């Protein structure tokens, strides 16, 4: 190897500084935020979080489901790896295992939950096939299934790689020596793999413990740490200090995992001389493991089958006639190309730049005599154990208020750091096995170190480099945990768009986007595999010197192309971010109908292409308003009126409207109402008949034992619609009796506590529950469309909330003026469509049909404020315990 050169030091310090700035410093800031009290450093936030019963419950729940997941995953992954390497099963089955095991990795984890709902739910595909609901999918059971599917592929790859070092000749020798089956298995397979199996257990546990995507769609009332962190950070009353504490606590399993892996490392082995000896044929063994492996893969893939069925039928599971309309509605959206382009830019830029960082890190660690290169190994271990949500949150604290916020660059850097470990180890394993004298020979010929890398090392690493690229690209396309705190309206990607669609329970659109992600990742994987095979063939021994020269020339061209494309992607990403920043950003908590009305009004007025609409849940947008104030990305906000008032009082963030409105009720000068939502009960008449239930007339009736697990309501912590329910209960029954009613109701709801106001009506329409509480107009429309839905105005009262439009104070006067014009357009032009979907008169001269007038319209006695909402949220939370 070379002596240490200047270029080595430069590259080394560039890499170290990169990780210091975007790994070490963010984690330090996270810890400081966790111990930052009102009077200086303090453990008060740790104390507040630890004594919170909800956090303790979330930790225990996460420990239980993650621990069992790790046990099951390790066993299944071992069985699959053993079947591939230690049996002579039917070759096509072996090929199916190798391909099928990778399919879940091509989809975002948030999709797993929706696939499980549509497969094993009461109206699920597999439920229909078997004629009964196989198990209760929400909460522990659903999370366990989702986590197992999620963690089997990486655990299999880990064990499968170690299996390659198991020499089959020892199995044959053990058999010839008369060892029993168990003794032979223990000595020749299990003991050599004990360290790897322990590593697979730790990996599966950490991945499950820290995943956000699966509990976001399947968790129900089963609270886990990841959703707890999300609610604290992006809830209606955000608390960054408590969020930092939870994030730090989420690191504990990773720290324990590091020590456990260090201990298990002494059990690992490396066999440099693995023989090519074939195993003796054993039909019984081969049949058992071949069949078992086929069943495991079939079960895994069957869960995802519904993704490729539901979007192609009119209304799953009621109308199974074929249609393209779900795909057409998604692909006709102008936003899709914008979101898909963002996803490709981020994935490709991460793959290209990440591969460069990981490869040069491996070169320095494995092929130089530099001191302190073990720092790169330590960085690799830390990156492998820091959860994506924790890393993303630490970045948010680092960049909040800076120019990096809301950019592509910060997401790319987060992905590079988050997924650094595996590409680094891939490259290190490859370059460490190359002839150590190549650099010395290059030096004797007068070549600089980088020139030797370029001419010799790099071409011989191309297959590994392509594999590194593929790994970075695929994971960047599917990640949700690492970027959930970092995406903005300008940098939204397909995975975060799926999270947004969950707010509207638009499962068909979710599956369409999931198919798009799957197809993209599959295409990239196939291309990379093809190129890898081509490169291996290219480097086969050549009889002619000219052929070798042509290969080297092709390699150099390929490397130059990668570097050029990398720079293009980054520059395009930056320019795209700049051009997009010129648009008016509209942040809204509106439902699908409201968003459509707003877009129609703006587009017809000539504003198409001049705005970017960002859809958020009420709690998410409310949290942003309270936490960020004028620094919020949005220029225009449509939001619940009480939130706008509280945000204005706290942050003085809205400017007075410059146009006159003729609203019926008085309101502050900085906003004007655009719609009002009203709460009601609705039922699925068919499910009522199936369960022998009578039509309910009040919320109280939904607390009866016969409604156990047959009711769906919105969670007040996530949805303002849930507040309508609480207002009705407290007004009718008072706080003490009202708490008892809530306790009984929530007990009946069980796993059907929804994060959006649209969630309950979707559950009722899907036949998952018999009754729900939600938005009255949605039930009216569903009944008019012919669905087996009916609606009831509860005797406790129909309470309403107004949503209004406000313009944020910004330094950019021209953009503020444009935002003000759009606000006036929404008030003037969108009301006709809005009052059709939200039939409550807000302005002079408006009328509403009798069918849309609630029978028991009421208003809450106290003024609605964020502080009152927080009180009611606490009451609701206590009722869940």
CSV table of C-alpha atoms in Angstrom, one decimal, residues 513-668:
chain,number,residue,atom,x,y,z
A,513,UNK,CA,-48.5,5.1,-5.7
A,514,UNK,CA,-47.2,1.9,-4.0
A,515,UNK,CA,-47.2,0.1,-7.4
A,516,UNK,CA,-45.4,3.1,-8.9
A,517,UNK,CA,-42.7,2.9,-6.2
A,518,UNK,CA,-42.5,-0.9,-6.6
A,519,UNK,CA,-42.2,-0.7,-10.4
A,520,UNK,CA,-39.5,1.9,-10.2
A,521,UNK,CA,-37.4,0.0,-7.7
A,522,UNK,CA,-37.9,-3.2,-9.6
A,523,UNK,CA,-36.7,-1.6,-12.8
A,524,UNK,CA,-33.7,-0.2,-11.1
A,525,UNK,CA,-32.9,-3.5,-9.4
A,526,UNK,CA,-33.2,-5.4,-12.7
A,527,UNK,CA,-31.0,-2.9,-14.6
A,528,UNK,CA,-28.4,-3.0,-11.9
A,529,UNK,CA,-28.5,-6.8,-11.8
A,530,UNK,CA,-28.1,-6.9,-15.6
A,531,UNK,CA,-25.2,-4.4,-15.6
A,532,UNK,CA,-23.5,-6.4,-12.8
A,533,UNK,CA,-23.7,-9.6,-14.9
A,534,UNK,CA,-22.4,-7.7,-17.9
A,535,UNK,CA,-19.5,-6.3,-15.9
A,536,UNK,CA,-18.6,-9.7,-14.5
A,537,UNK,CA,-18.5,-11.1,-18.1
A,538,UNK,CA,-16.4,-8.1,-19.2
A,539,UNK,CA,-13.8,-8.8,-16.6
A,540,UNK,CA,-13.4,-12.5,-17.5
A,541,UNK,CA,-9.9,-13.3,-18.7
A,542,UNK,CA,-9.2,-12.0,-22.2
A,543,UNK,CA,-6.9,-13.5,-24.8
A,544,UNK,CA,-6.2,-10.1,-26.4
A,545,UNK,CA,-4.7,-7.1,-24.8
A,546,UNK,CA,-6.9,-4.8,-26.9
A,547,UNK,CA,-10.0,-6.3,-25.4
A,548,UNK,CA,-8.7,-5.5,-21.9
A,549,UNK,CA,-8.0,-1.9,-23.0
A,550,UNK,CA,-11.6,-1.6,-24.3
A,551,UNK,CA,-13.0,-2.8,-21.1
A,552,UNK,CA,-10.9,-0.3,-19.1
A,553,UNK,CA,-12.1,2.4,-21.4
A,554,UNK,CA,-15.7,1.4,-21.0
A,555,UNK,CA,-15.3,1.4,-17.2
A,556,UNK,CA,-13.9,4.9,-17.2
A,557,UNK,CA,-16.7,6.1,-19.4
A,558,UNK,CA,-19.2,4.5,-17.0
A,559,UNK,CA,-17.6,6.2,-14.0
A,560,UNK,CA,-17.5,9.6,-15.7
A,561,UNK,CA,-21.2,9.1,-16.6
A,562,UNK,CA,-22.1,8.4,-13.0
A,563,UNK,CA,-20.2,11.5,-11.8
A,564,UNK,CA,-21.8,13.7,-14.5
A,565,UNK,CA,-25.3,12.4,-13.8
A,566,UNK,CA,-24.7,13.0,-10.0
A,567,UNK,CA,-23.9,16.6,-10.6
A,568,UNK,CA,-26.8,17.1,-12.9
A,569,UNK,CA,-29.3,15.6,-10.4
A,570,UNK,CA,-28.0,17.8,-7.6
A,571,UNK,CA,-28.1,20.9,-9.7
A,572,UNK,CA,-31.6,20.1,-11.0
A,573,UNK,CA,-32.7,19.5,-7.5
A,574,UNK,CA,-31.4,22.8,-6.3
A,575,UNK,CA,-32.8,24.7,-9.3
A,576,UNK,CA,-36.2,23.0,-8.9
A,577,UNK,CA,-36.3,24.0,-5.2
A,578,UNK,CA,-35.5,27.6,-6.2
A,579,UNK,CA,-38.2,27.8,-8.9
A,580,UNK,CA,-40.8,26.1,-6.7
A,581,UNK,CA,-40.0,28.6,-3.9
A,582,UNK,CA,-41.5,31.4,-6.1
A,583,UNK,CA,-45.0,29.8,-5.8
A,584,UNK,CA,-47.5,30.6,-3.1
A,585,UNK,CA,-47.5,27.8,-0.6
A,586,UNK,CA,-51.0,27.0,0.6
A,587,UNK,CA,-51.1,24.8,3.8
A,588,UNK,CA,-54.5,23.3,4.5
A,589,UNK,CA,-56.2,20.8,6.8
A,590,UNK,CA,-59.1,20.6,4.4
A,591,UNK,CA,-60.7,17.3,3.4
A,592,UNK,CA,-60.6,16.1,-0.2
A,593,UNK,CA,-63.8,18.0,-1.2
A,594,UNK,CA,-62.5,21.2,0.3
A,595,UNK,CA,-59.1,20.9,-1.5
A,596,UNK,CA,-60.9,20.2,-4.8
A,597,UNK,CA,-63.1,23.3,-4.4
A,598,UNK,CA,-60.1,25.5,-3.6
A,599,UNK,CA,-58.1,24.2,-6.6
A,600,UNK,CA,-61.0,24.6,-9.0
A,601,UNK,CA,-61.6,28.2,-7.9
A,602,UNK,CA,-57.9,29.2,-8.1
A,603,UNK,CA,-57.3,27.4,-11.5
A,604,UNK,CA,-60.4,29.0,-13.0
A,605,UNK,CA,-59.2,32.4,-11.9
A,606,UNK,CA,-55.9,31.9,-13.7
A,607,UNK,CA,-53.7,31.0,-10.8
A,608,UNK,CA,-52.8,27.5,-12.0
A,609,UNK,CA,-49.1,26.9,-11.7
A,610,UNK,CA,-48.7,29.8,-9.3
A,611,UNK,CA,-49.3,27.9,-6.1
A,612,UNK,CA,-48.3,24.7,-4.3
A,613,UNK,CA,-50.9,23.1,-2.1
A,614,UNK,CA,-49.7,21.2,1.0
A,615,UNK,CA,-52.3,19.0,2.7
A,616,UNK,CA,-51.8,18.3,6.4
A,617,UNK,CA,-53.9,16.8,9.3
A,618,UNK,CA,-55.4,19.3,11.7
A,619,UNK,CA,-52.9,18.4,14.4
A,620,UNK,CA,-49.9,18.5,12.1
A,621,UNK,CA,-50.8,21.9,10.6
A,622,UNK,CA,-51.8,23.2,14.1
A,623,UNK,CA,-48.5,22.1,15.5
A,624,UNK,CA,-46.6,23.9,12.7
A,625,UNK,CA,-48.6,27.1,13.3
A,626,UNK,CA,-47.9,27.1,17.0
A,627,UNK,CA,-44.2,26.0,16.8
A,628,UNK,CA,-43.0,27.9,13.7
A,629,UNK,CA,-45.0,31.1,13.6
A,630,UNK,CA,-44.0,33.4,10.8
A,631,UNK,CA,-41.2,31.0,9.8
A,632,UNK,CA,-43.7,28.5,8.6
A,633,UNK,CA,-43.2,27.6,4.9
A,634,UNK,CA,-46.8,28.5,4.0
A,635,UNK,CA,-47.9,31.9,2.6
A,636,UNK,CA,-51.6,31.1,2.8
A,637,UNK,CA,-53.3,28.9,5.4
A,638,UNK,CA,-56.8,27.4,5.5
A,639,UNK,CA,-57.3,26.0,9.0
A,640,UNK,CA,-59.7,25.6,11.9
A,641,UNK,CA,-60.6,29.1,13.1
A,642,UNK,CA,-59.8,28.5,16.8
A,643,UNK,CA,-56.2,27.4,15.7
A,644,UNK,CA,-55.8,30.6,13.7
A,645,UNK,CA,-56.8,32.7,16.6
A,646,UNK,CA,-54.5,31.0,19.1
A,647,UNK,CA,-51.6,31.1,16.6
A,648,UNK,CA,-52.2,34.8,16.0
A,649,UNK,CA,-52.3,35.5,19.7
A,650,UNK,CA,-49.1,33.6,20.3
A,651,UNK,CA,-47.0,34.5,17.2
A,652,UNK,CA,-48.7,37.5,15.6
A,653,UNK,CA,-48.2,35.8,12.3
A,654,UNK,CA,-51.1,36.8,10.1
A,655,UNK,CA,-51.7,40.0,8.3
A,656,UNK,CA,-55.2,41.7,8.1
A,657,UNK,CA,-57.2,40.8,5.0
A,658,UNK,CA,-57.4,43.7,2.5
A,659,UNK,CA,-60.8,42.7,1.1
A,660,UNK,CA,-64.3,43.0,2.6
A,661,UNK,CA,-66.4,39.9,3.3
A,662,UNK,CA,-70.1,39.6,4.3
A,663,UNK,CA,-69.9,36.8,6.8
A,664,UNK,CA,-73.0,36.2,9.0
A,665,UNK,CA,-71.0,35.9,12.2
A,666,UNK,CA,-68.3,38.3,13.4
A,667,UNK,CA,-64.7,37.3,13.1
A,668,UNK,CA,-61.2,38.8,13.5
